[in-house]
Amino acid sequence: YTFFPGTPRWPVNRRDLTYAFLPGNELTDEVKAVFTSAFQKWSAVTPLTFTETDSYSTADITIGFYSGDHGDGEPFDGVLGTLAHAFSPTSGRFHLDADENWVVSGDVTRSSIPSAVDLETVAVHEIGHLLGLGHSSVEDAIMYPTITSGTRKVELEDDDIQGIQSLYGSNPNYNGSTTPTATTGDRESSDGEI
Amino acid sequence: TLLPNITAIPPWQQHPNATSFAAAWDAFTKFAGCHSGETRDGLSKLKQYFSNFGYIPNSPSSNFTDDFDDELEKALKAYQQNFNLNVTGQLDDRTLEQIVRPRCGNADIVNGTSSMNSSKSSSFQTVGHFHTTGH
């Protein structure tokens, strides 16, 4: 695992993070649930929590689908190529290429569309960036930079867990398995309260 | 495009030959076997690719040529190291296969600060090797 230069991370007083979706995208609840699931992967192994908010302007993390040049100096390039990018803490900006064929649910490996990309796979990866992880050379890690279209990889590997826990510490409920023990919305707070 | 359910995609759209997507980097496969000293049309775009992901230092005046020069070879070697490929400095098939894969837009090397394997191995050679051998 690697970090961004300077090892930026969310400060101690900002560990209960909110996220919001670009209102113009008008995403369905089903699509939003994919991101909820992706955030949960990281909250299961750290003390961080993630809660959706309707207030786009005040959210810690903002998520949006954009096409081509969208004003941040990192234009998207259409189908495949670059799929998404996210900024280091505490920017919170998470951008996805709207031109991809994003698969929201179902087994993407069954798709014969060569350009089908599993949304949750990319979401889990980009959240790693939002939290401060850079790219990893470990091919099985979530933070490996490339994916093969038509594949799905959403479970954190040891490399990802070691990296994120060195930034934020471990979730008190984390037992060495990334299998969720509680949902994002109702798990224990950092001081032990339910 | 958000595909709500993979099973709900119309059959005509599922046929591989029916898709007319233009994968951004497929054109790079024509550089297979290309090596240092050669000049090939479009190599400047490959240099831009490496620049985008931090393998070639970016500057506002970047104006890449189509020459397979030392800068490209160095970038290629760092890339091969980061992706656990044979470090040949050449555009072999396995390297090109990796290059054209869809990927995250974030750079692998940020602000010239090497990350992934390409930094770890150098620190190992200069520091780690000496100490581990001693023990």
Short mmCIF file of N, CA and C in Angstrom, two decimals, chain A residues 65-187:
data_model
loop_
_atom_site.label_atom_id
_atom_site.label_comp_id
_atom_site.label_asym_id
_atom_site.label_seq_id
_atom_site.Cartn_x
_atom_site.Cartn_y
_atom_site.Cartn_z
N PHE A 65 -21.19 11.85 -11.37
CA PHE A 65 -20.84 11.30 -12.68
C PHE A 65 -20.69 12.47 -13.65
N TYR A 66 -19.58 12.47 -14.37
CA TYR A 66 -19.29 13.57 -15.29
C TYR A 66 -18.78 13.00 -16.63
N SER A 67 -18.96 13.78 -17.68
CA SER A 67 -18.43 13.39 -18.99
C SER A 67 -17.32 14.35 -19.41
N GLY A 68 -16.31 13.79 -20.05
CA GLY A 68 -15.25 14.61 -20.65
C GLY A 68 -14.64 15.60 -19.69
N ASP A 69 -14.39 16.80 -20.19
CA ASP A 69 -13.78 17.84 -19.36
C ASP A 69 -14.82 18.37 -18.39
N HIS A 70 -14.58 18.16 -17.12
CA HIS A 70 -15.56 18.60 -16.13
C HIS A 70 -14.97 19.59 -15.13
N GLY A 71 -13.88 20.24 -15.56
CA GLY A 71 -13.44 21.41 -14.83
C GLY A 71 -12.38 21.21 -13.76
N ASP A 72 -11.92 19.98 -13.57
CA ASP A 72 -10.89 19.80 -12.54
C ASP A 72 -9.52 19.51 -13.13
N GLY A 73 -9.39 19.69 -14.45
CA GLY A 73 -8.10 19.48 -15.10
C GLY A 73 -7.81 18.03 -15.42
N GLU A 74 -8.74 17.14 -15.11
CA GLU A 74 -8.57 15.71 -15.37
C GLU A 74 -9.77 15.21 -16.17
N PRO A 75 -9.82 15.54 -17.46
CA PRO A 75 -11.00 15.17 -18.26
C PRO A 75 -11.14 13.66 -18.41
N PHE A 76 -12.37 13.20 -18.49
CA PHE A 76 -12.62 11.80 -18.77
C PHE A 76 -12.56 11.56 -20.27
N ASP A 77 -12.36 10.28 -20.64
CA ASP A 77 -12.02 9.97 -22.02
C ASP A 77 -13.01 9.04 -22.72
N GLY A 78 -14.25 9.01 -22.26
CA GLY A 78 -15.23 8.16 -22.92
C GLY A 78 -15.15 6.73 -22.41
N VAL A 79 -15.69 5.82 -23.18
CA VAL A 79 -15.81 4.42 -22.72
C VAL A 79 -14.43 3.80 -22.47
N LEU A 80 -14.32 3.15 -21.34
CA LEU A 80 -13.09 2.53 -20.85
C LEU A 80 -11.99 3.58 -20.71
N GLY A 81 -10.72 3.18 -20.81
CA GLY A 81 -9.67 4.14 -20.48
C GLY A 81 -9.74 4.47 -19.01
N THR A 82 -9.84 5.75 -18.71
CA THR A 82 -9.97 6.18 -17.32
C THR A 82 -11.42 6.06 -16.88
N LEU A 83 -11.63 5.39 -15.75
CA LEU A 83 -13.00 5.13 -15.29
C LEU A 83 -13.49 6.13 -14.26
N ALA A 84 -12.59 6.58 -13.40
CA ALA A 84 -12.98 7.45 -12.29
C ALA A 84 -11.72 8.02 -11.66
N HIS A 85 -11.87 9.02 -10.84
CA HIS A 85 -10.76 9.49 -10.02
C HIS A 85 -11.30 10.13 -8.75
N ALA A 86 -10.44 10.19 -7.77
CA ALA A 86 -10.85 10.78 -6.50
C ALA A 86 -9.67 11.51 -5.89
N PHE A 87 -9.98 12.50 -5.09
CA PHE A 87 -8.95 13.36 -4.53
C PHE A 87 -8.57 12.91 -3.11
N SER A 88 -7.39 13.32 -2.72
CA SER A 88 -6.88 12.93 -1.40
C SER A 88 -7.58 13.73 -0.31
N PRO A 89 -7.50 13.26 0.95
CA PRO A 89 -8.10 14.02 2.06
C PRO A 89 -7.50 15.42 2.13
N THR A 90 -8.30 16.39 2.45
CA THR A 90 -9.68 16.32 2.82
C THR A 90 -10.58 16.94 1.73
N SER A 91 -10.15 16.75 0.48
CA SER A 91 -10.91 17.31 -0.64
C SER A 91 -12.31 16.68 -0.73
N GLY A 92 -12.33 15.35 -0.73
CA GLY A 92 -13.61 14.66 -0.73
C GLY A 92 -14.28 14.53 -2.09
N ARG A 93 -13.61 14.95 -3.16
CA ARG A 93 -14.27 14.89 -4.47
C ARG A 93 -14.06 13.53 -5.13
N PHE A 94 -15.14 12.93 -5.57
CA PHE A 94 -15.15 11.60 -6.18
C PHE A 94 -15.92 11.70 -7.49
N HIS A 95 -15.19 11.55 -8.59
CA HIS A 95 -15.80 11.72 -9.92
C HIS A 95 -15.76 10.40 -10.70
N LEU A 96 -16.86 10.08 -11.34
CA LEU A 96 -16.92 8.87 -12.19
C LEU A 96 -17.24 9.28 -13.62
N ASP A 97 -16.70 8.52 -14.57
CA ASP A 97 -16.92 8.82 -15.98
C ASP A 97 -18.33 8.38 -16.37
N ALA A 98 -19.15 9.34 -16.70
CA ALA A 98 -20.55 9.05 -17.02
C ALA A 98 -20.70 8.24 -18.31
N ASP A 99 -19.66 8.19 -19.11
CA ASP A 99 -19.76 7.49 -20.38
C ASP A 99 -19.54 5.98 -20.27
N GLU A 100 -19.13 5.51 -19.09
CA GLU A 100 -18.92 4.07 -18.95
C GLU A 100 -20.26 3.33 -18.90
N ASN A 101 -20.21 2.06 -19.18
CA ASN A 101 -21.38 1.20 -18.99
C ASN A 101 -21.29 0.60 -17.59
N TRP A 102 -21.81 1.33 -16.63
CA TRP A 102 -21.70 0.93 -15.22
C TRP A 102 -22.75 -0.13 -14.90
N VAL A 103 -22.30 -1.22 -14.36
CA VAL A 103 -23.22 -2.28 -13.94
C VAL A 103 -23.53 -2.09 -12.47
N VAL A 104 -24.80 -1.88 -12.17
CA VAL A 104 -25.22 -1.56 -10.81
C VAL A 104 -25.47 -2.83 -10.01
N SER A 105 -26.12 -3.78 -10.60
CA SER A 105 -26.38 -5.02 -9.88
C SER A 105 -26.33 -6.20 -10.83
N GLY A 106 -26.22 -7.37 -10.25
CA GLY A 106 -26.09 -8.56 -11.06
C GLY A 106 -24.63 -8.93 -11.26
N ASP A 107 -24.43 -10.08 -11.78
CA ASP A 107 -23.08 -10.62 -11.93
C ASP A 107 -22.44 -10.07 -13.20
N VAL A 108 -21.54 -9.12 -13.01
CA VAL A 108 -20.92 -8.47 -14.17
C VAL A 108 -20.11 -9.47 -14.98
N THR A 109 -19.66 -10.54 -14.34
CA THR A 109 -18.86 -11.51 -15.07
C THR A 109 -19.70 -12.28 -16.09
N ARG A 110 -21.02 -12.18 -15.94
CA ARG A 110 -21.90 -12.84 -16.91
C ARG A 110 -22.19 -11.95 -18.10
N SER A 111 -21.72 -10.75 -18.04
CA SER A 111 -22.01 -9.82 -19.12
C SER A 111 -21.11 -10.11 -20.31
N SER A 112 -21.70 -10.07 -21.49
CA SER A 112 -20.88 -10.22 -22.69
C SER A 112 -20.59 -8.87 -23.31
N ILE A 113 -20.98 -7.82 -22.61
CA ILE A 113 -20.62 -6.48 -23.09
C ILE A 113 -19.17 -6.23 -22.71
N PRO A 114 -18.30 -6.07 -23.67
CA PRO A 114 -16.88 -5.94 -23.34
C PRO A 114 -16.57 -4.73 -22.48
N SER A 115 -17.44 -3.75 -22.51
CA SER A 115 -17.13 -2.52 -21.79
C SER A 115 -17.85 -2.41 -20.45
N ALA A 116 -18.52 -3.49 -20.02
CA ALA A 116 -19.25 -3.41 -18.75
C ALA A 116 -18.28 -3.28 -17.58
N VAL A 117 -18.54 -2.31 -16.70
CA VAL A 117 -17.67 -2.07 -15.54
C VAL A 117 -18.53 -2.14 -14.29
N ASP A 118 -18.06 -2.90 -13.32
CA ASP A 118 -18.81 -3.06 -12.08
C ASP A 118 -18.66 -1.79 -11.23
N LEU A 119 -19.77 -1.16 -10.92
CA LEU A 119 -19.75 0.13 -10.22
C LEU A 119 -19.15 0.00 -8.82
N GLU A 120 -19.54 -1.02 -8.09
CA GLU A 120 -19.04 -1.12 -6.71
C GLU A 120 -17.53 -1.36 -6.67
N THR A 121 -17.02 -2.11 -7.63
CA THR A 121 -15.58 -2.35 -7.69
C THR A 121 -14.82 -1.03 -7.74
N VAL A 122 -15.28 -0.15 -8.61
CA VAL A 122 -14.60 1.14 -8.77
C VAL A 122 -14.86 2.03 -7.55
N ALA A 123 -16.06 1.95 -7.01
CA ALA A 123 -16.39 2.79 -5.84
C ALA A 123 -15.50 2.44 -4.64
N VAL A 124 -15.32 1.16 -4.39
CA VAL A 124 -14.48 0.76 -3.25
C VAL A 124 -13.05 1.28 -3.45
N HIS A 125 -12.56 1.18 -4.66
CA HIS A 125 -11.20 1.66 -4.96
C HIS A 125 -11.08 3.17 -4.72
N GLU A 126 -12.02 3.92 -5.28
CA GLU A 126 -11.91 5.38 -5.19
C GLU A 126 -12.09 5.88 -3.75
N ILE A 127 -12.90 5.20 -2.98
CA ILE A 127 -13.05 5.60 -1.57
C ILE A 127 -11.70 5.44 -0.86
N GLY A 128 -10.94 4.44 -1.26
CA GLY A 128 -9.59 4.30 -0.70
C GLY A 128 -8.77 5.56 -0.91
N HIS A 129 -8.88 6.14 -2.10
CA HIS A 129 -8.18 7.41 -2.37
C HIS A 129 -8.73 8.53 -1.49
N LEU A 130 -10.04 8.60 -1.39
CA LEU A 130 -10.67 9.67 -0.59
C LEU A 130 -10.17 9.63 0.85
N LEU A 131 -9.81 8.43 1.31
CA LEU A 131 -9.36 8.26 2.69
C LEU A 131 -7.85 8.40 2.84
N GLY A 132 -7.13 8.45 1.71
CA GLY A 132 -5.70 8.72 1.81
C GLY A 132 -4.78 7.66 1.24
N LEU A 133 -5.33 6.59 0.70
CA LEU A 133 -4.48 5.55 0.12
C LEU A 133 -4.13 5.87 -1.34
N GLY A 134 -2.90 5.57 -1.70
CA GLY A 134 -2.49 5.65 -3.10
C GLY A 134 -2.62 4.27 -3.74
N HIS A 135 -1.96 4.10 -4.86
CA HIS A 135 -2.07 2.83 -5.56
C HIS A 135 -1.11 1.79 -4.99
N SER A 136 -1.51 0.56 -5.16
CA SER A 136 -0.71 -0.57 -4.66
C SER A 136 -0.27 -1.44 -5.81
N SER A 137 0.89 -2.06 -5.65
CA SER A 137 1.36 -3.02 -6.65
C SER A 137 0.85 -4.42 -6.41
N VAL A 138 0.13 -4.61 -5.33
CA VAL A 138 -0.42 -5.93 -5.03
C VAL A 138 -1.65 -6.16 -5.90
N GLU A 139 -1.55 -7.11 -6.80
CA GLU A 139 -2.58 -7.25 -7.83
C GLU A 139 -3.96 -7.57 -7.26
N ASP A 140 -4.01 -8.28 -6.14
CA ASP A 140 -5.30 -8.63 -5.56
C ASP A 140 -5.89 -7.50 -4.71
N ALA A 141 -5.10 -6.49 -4.45
CA ALA A 141 -5.57 -5.40 -3.58
C ALA A 141 -6.60 -4.55 -4.30
N ILE A 142 -7.50 -4.00 -3.52
CA ILE A 142 -8.47 -3.06 -4.07
C ILE A 142 -7.77 -1.85 -4.70
N MET A 143 -6.64 -1.46 -4.11
CA MET A 143 -5.98 -0.25 -4.57
C MET A 143 -5.04 -0.47 -5.76
N TYR A 144 -5.06 -1.65 -6.35
CA TYR A 144 -4.34 -1.88 -7.61
C TYR A 144 -5.00 -1.00 -8.68
N PRO A 145 -4.21 -0.34 -9.51
CA PRO A 145 -4.80 0.72 -10.37
C PRO A 145 -5.69 0.27 -11.50
N THR A 146 -5.50 -0.93 -12.02
CA THR A 146 -6.27 -1.33 -13.20
C THR A 146 -7.32 -2.38 -12.85
N ILE A 147 -8.36 -2.43 -13.65
CA ILE A 147 -9.28 -3.55 -13.54
C ILE A 147 -9.54 -4.06 -14.95
N THR A 148 -9.93 -5.29 -15.03
CA THR A 148 -10.33 -5.84 -16.32
C THR A 148 -11.83 -5.70 -16.40
N SER A 149 -12.31 -5.13 -17.50
CA SER A 149 -13.75 -4.96 -17.62
C SER A 149 -14.42 -6.33 -17.53
N GLY A 150 -15.60 -6.32 -16.91
CA GLY A 150 -16.30 -7.59 -16.73
C GLY A 150 -15.83 -8.36 -15.53
N THR A 151 -15.10 -7.71 -14.64
CA THR A 151 -14.69 -8.38 -13.41
C THR A 151 -15.20 -7.60 -12.21
N ARG A 152 -15.25 -8.27 -11.07
CA ARG A 152 -15.75 -7.64 -9.85
C ARG A 152 -14.78 -7.93 -8.72
N LYS A 153 -14.39 -6.88 -7.99
CA LYS A 153 -13.47 -7.03 -6.85
C LYS A 153 -13.87 -6.00 -5.80
N VAL A 154 -14.52 -6.44 -4.76
CA VAL A 154 -15.04 -5.48 -3.78
C VAL A 154 -14.59 -5.76 -2.36
N GLU A 155 -13.88 -6.84 -2.13
CA GLU A 155 -13.45 -7.15 -0.77
C GLU A 155 -12.03 -6.64 -0.54
N LEU A 156 -11.84 -5.97 0.59
CA LEU A 156 -10.51 -5.46 0.91
C LEU A 156 -9.55 -6.61 1.16
N GLU A 157 -8.34 -6.45 0.67
CA GLU A 157 -7.30 -7.44 0.90
C GLU A 157 -6.43 -6.98 2.07
N ASP A 158 -5.58 -7.87 2.55
CA ASP A 158 -4.71 -7.52 3.68
C ASP A 158 -3.94 -6.23 3.43
N ASP A 159 -3.46 -6.08 2.21
CA ASP A 159 -2.67 -4.90 1.88
C ASP A 159 -3.50 -3.62 2.07
N ASP A 160 -4.75 -3.64 1.63
CA ASP A 160 -5.63 -2.48 1.80
C ASP A 160 -5.90 -2.22 3.28
N ILE A 161 -6.15 -3.29 4.01
CA ILE A 161 -6.51 -3.15 5.43
C ILE A 161 -5.33 -2.63 6.23
N GLN A 162 -4.16 -3.17 5.95
CA GLN A 162 -2.97 -2.68 6.66
C GLN A 162 -2.75 -1.20 6.37
N GLY A 163 -2.94 -0.82 5.13
CA GLY A 163 -2.73 0.58 4.75
C GLY A 163 -3.71 1.51 5.44
N ILE A 164 -4.98 1.18 5.40
CA ILE A 164 -5.97 2.10 5.95
C ILE A 164 -5.90 2.12 7.48
N GLN A 165 -5.58 0.97 8.06
CA GLN A 165 -5.49 0.95 9.53
C GLN A 165 -4.24 1.66 10.03
N SER A 166 -3.23 1.77 9.21
CA SER A 166 -2.06 2.54 9.64
C SER A 166 -2.38 4.04 9.60
N LEU A 167 -3.40 4.42 8.86
CA LEU A 167 -3.83 5.83 8.84
C LEU A 167 -4.82 6.14 9.96
N TYR A 168 -5.74 5.22 10.22
CA TYR A 168 -6.86 5.54 11.12
C TYR A 168 -7.02 4.58 12.29
N GLY A 169 -6.24 3.54 12.33
CA GLY A 169 -6.45 2.54 13.36
C GLY A 169 -7.54 1.58 12.95
N SER A 170 -7.83 0.65 13.84
CA SER A 170 -8.77 -0.42 13.51
C SER A 170 -10.14 -0.14 14.10
N ASN A 171 -11.15 -0.67 13.45
CA ASN A 171 -12.49 -0.67 14.02
C ASN A 171 -12.50 -1.60 15.22
N PRO A 172 -13.04 -1.16 16.37
CA PRO A 172 -13.07 -2.03 17.54
C PRO A 172 -13.75 -3.36 17.26
N ASN A 173 -14.66 -3.36 16.30
CA ASN A 173 -15.37 -4.60 15.98
C ASN A 173 -14.65 -5.47 14.95
N TYR A 174 -13.57 -4.95 14.44
CA TYR A 174 -12.87 -5.69 13.38
C TYR A 174 -12.19 -6.92 13.98
N ASN A 175 -12.47 -8.06 13.41
CA ASN A 175 -11.95 -9.30 13.97
C ASN A 175 -11.00 -10.02 13.02
N GLY A 176 -10.47 -9.28 12.10
CA GLY A 176 -9.54 -9.89 11.15
C GLY A 176 -10.21 -10.37 9.89
N SER A 177 -11.53 -10.22 9.83
CA SER A 177 -12.26 -10.60 8.63
C SER A 177 -12.98 -9.36 8.12
N THR A 178 -13.04 -9.22 6.80
CA THR A 178 -13.74 -8.06 6.25
C THR A 178 -15.23 -8.31 6.12
N THR A 179 -15.67 -9.50 6.53
CA THR A 179 -17.11 -9.75 6.51
C THR A 179 -17.78 -8.80 7.48
N PRO A 180 -18.75 -8.02 7.02
CA PRO A 180 -19.34 -7.01 7.90
C PRO A 180 -20.00 -7.62 9.13
N THR A 181 -19.77 -6.99 10.29
CA THR A 181 -20.41 -7.45 11.51
C THR A 181 -21.61 -6.59 11.85
N ALA A 182 -21.75 -5.44 11.23
CA ALA A 182 -22.89 -4.55 11.44
C ALA A 182 -22.97 -3.62 10.26
N THR A 183 -24.11 -2.97 10.08
CA THR A 183 -24.25 -2.05 8.96
C THR A 183 -23.70 -0.68 9.35
N THR A 184 -23.46 0.14 8.34
CA THR A 184 -22.84 1.43 8.55
C THR A 184 -23.66 2.29 9.51
N GLY A 185 -24.97 2.17 9.41
CA GLY A 185 -25.81 3.09 10.16
C GLY A 185 -25.99 2.76 11.61
N ASP A 186 -25.69 1.51 12.02
CA ASP A 186 -26.03 1.17 13.39
C ASP A 186 -24.88 0.55 14.17
N ARG A 187 -23.69 0.66 13.64
CA ARG A 187 -22.61 0.04 14.38
C ARG A 187 -22.14 0.95 15.51
#
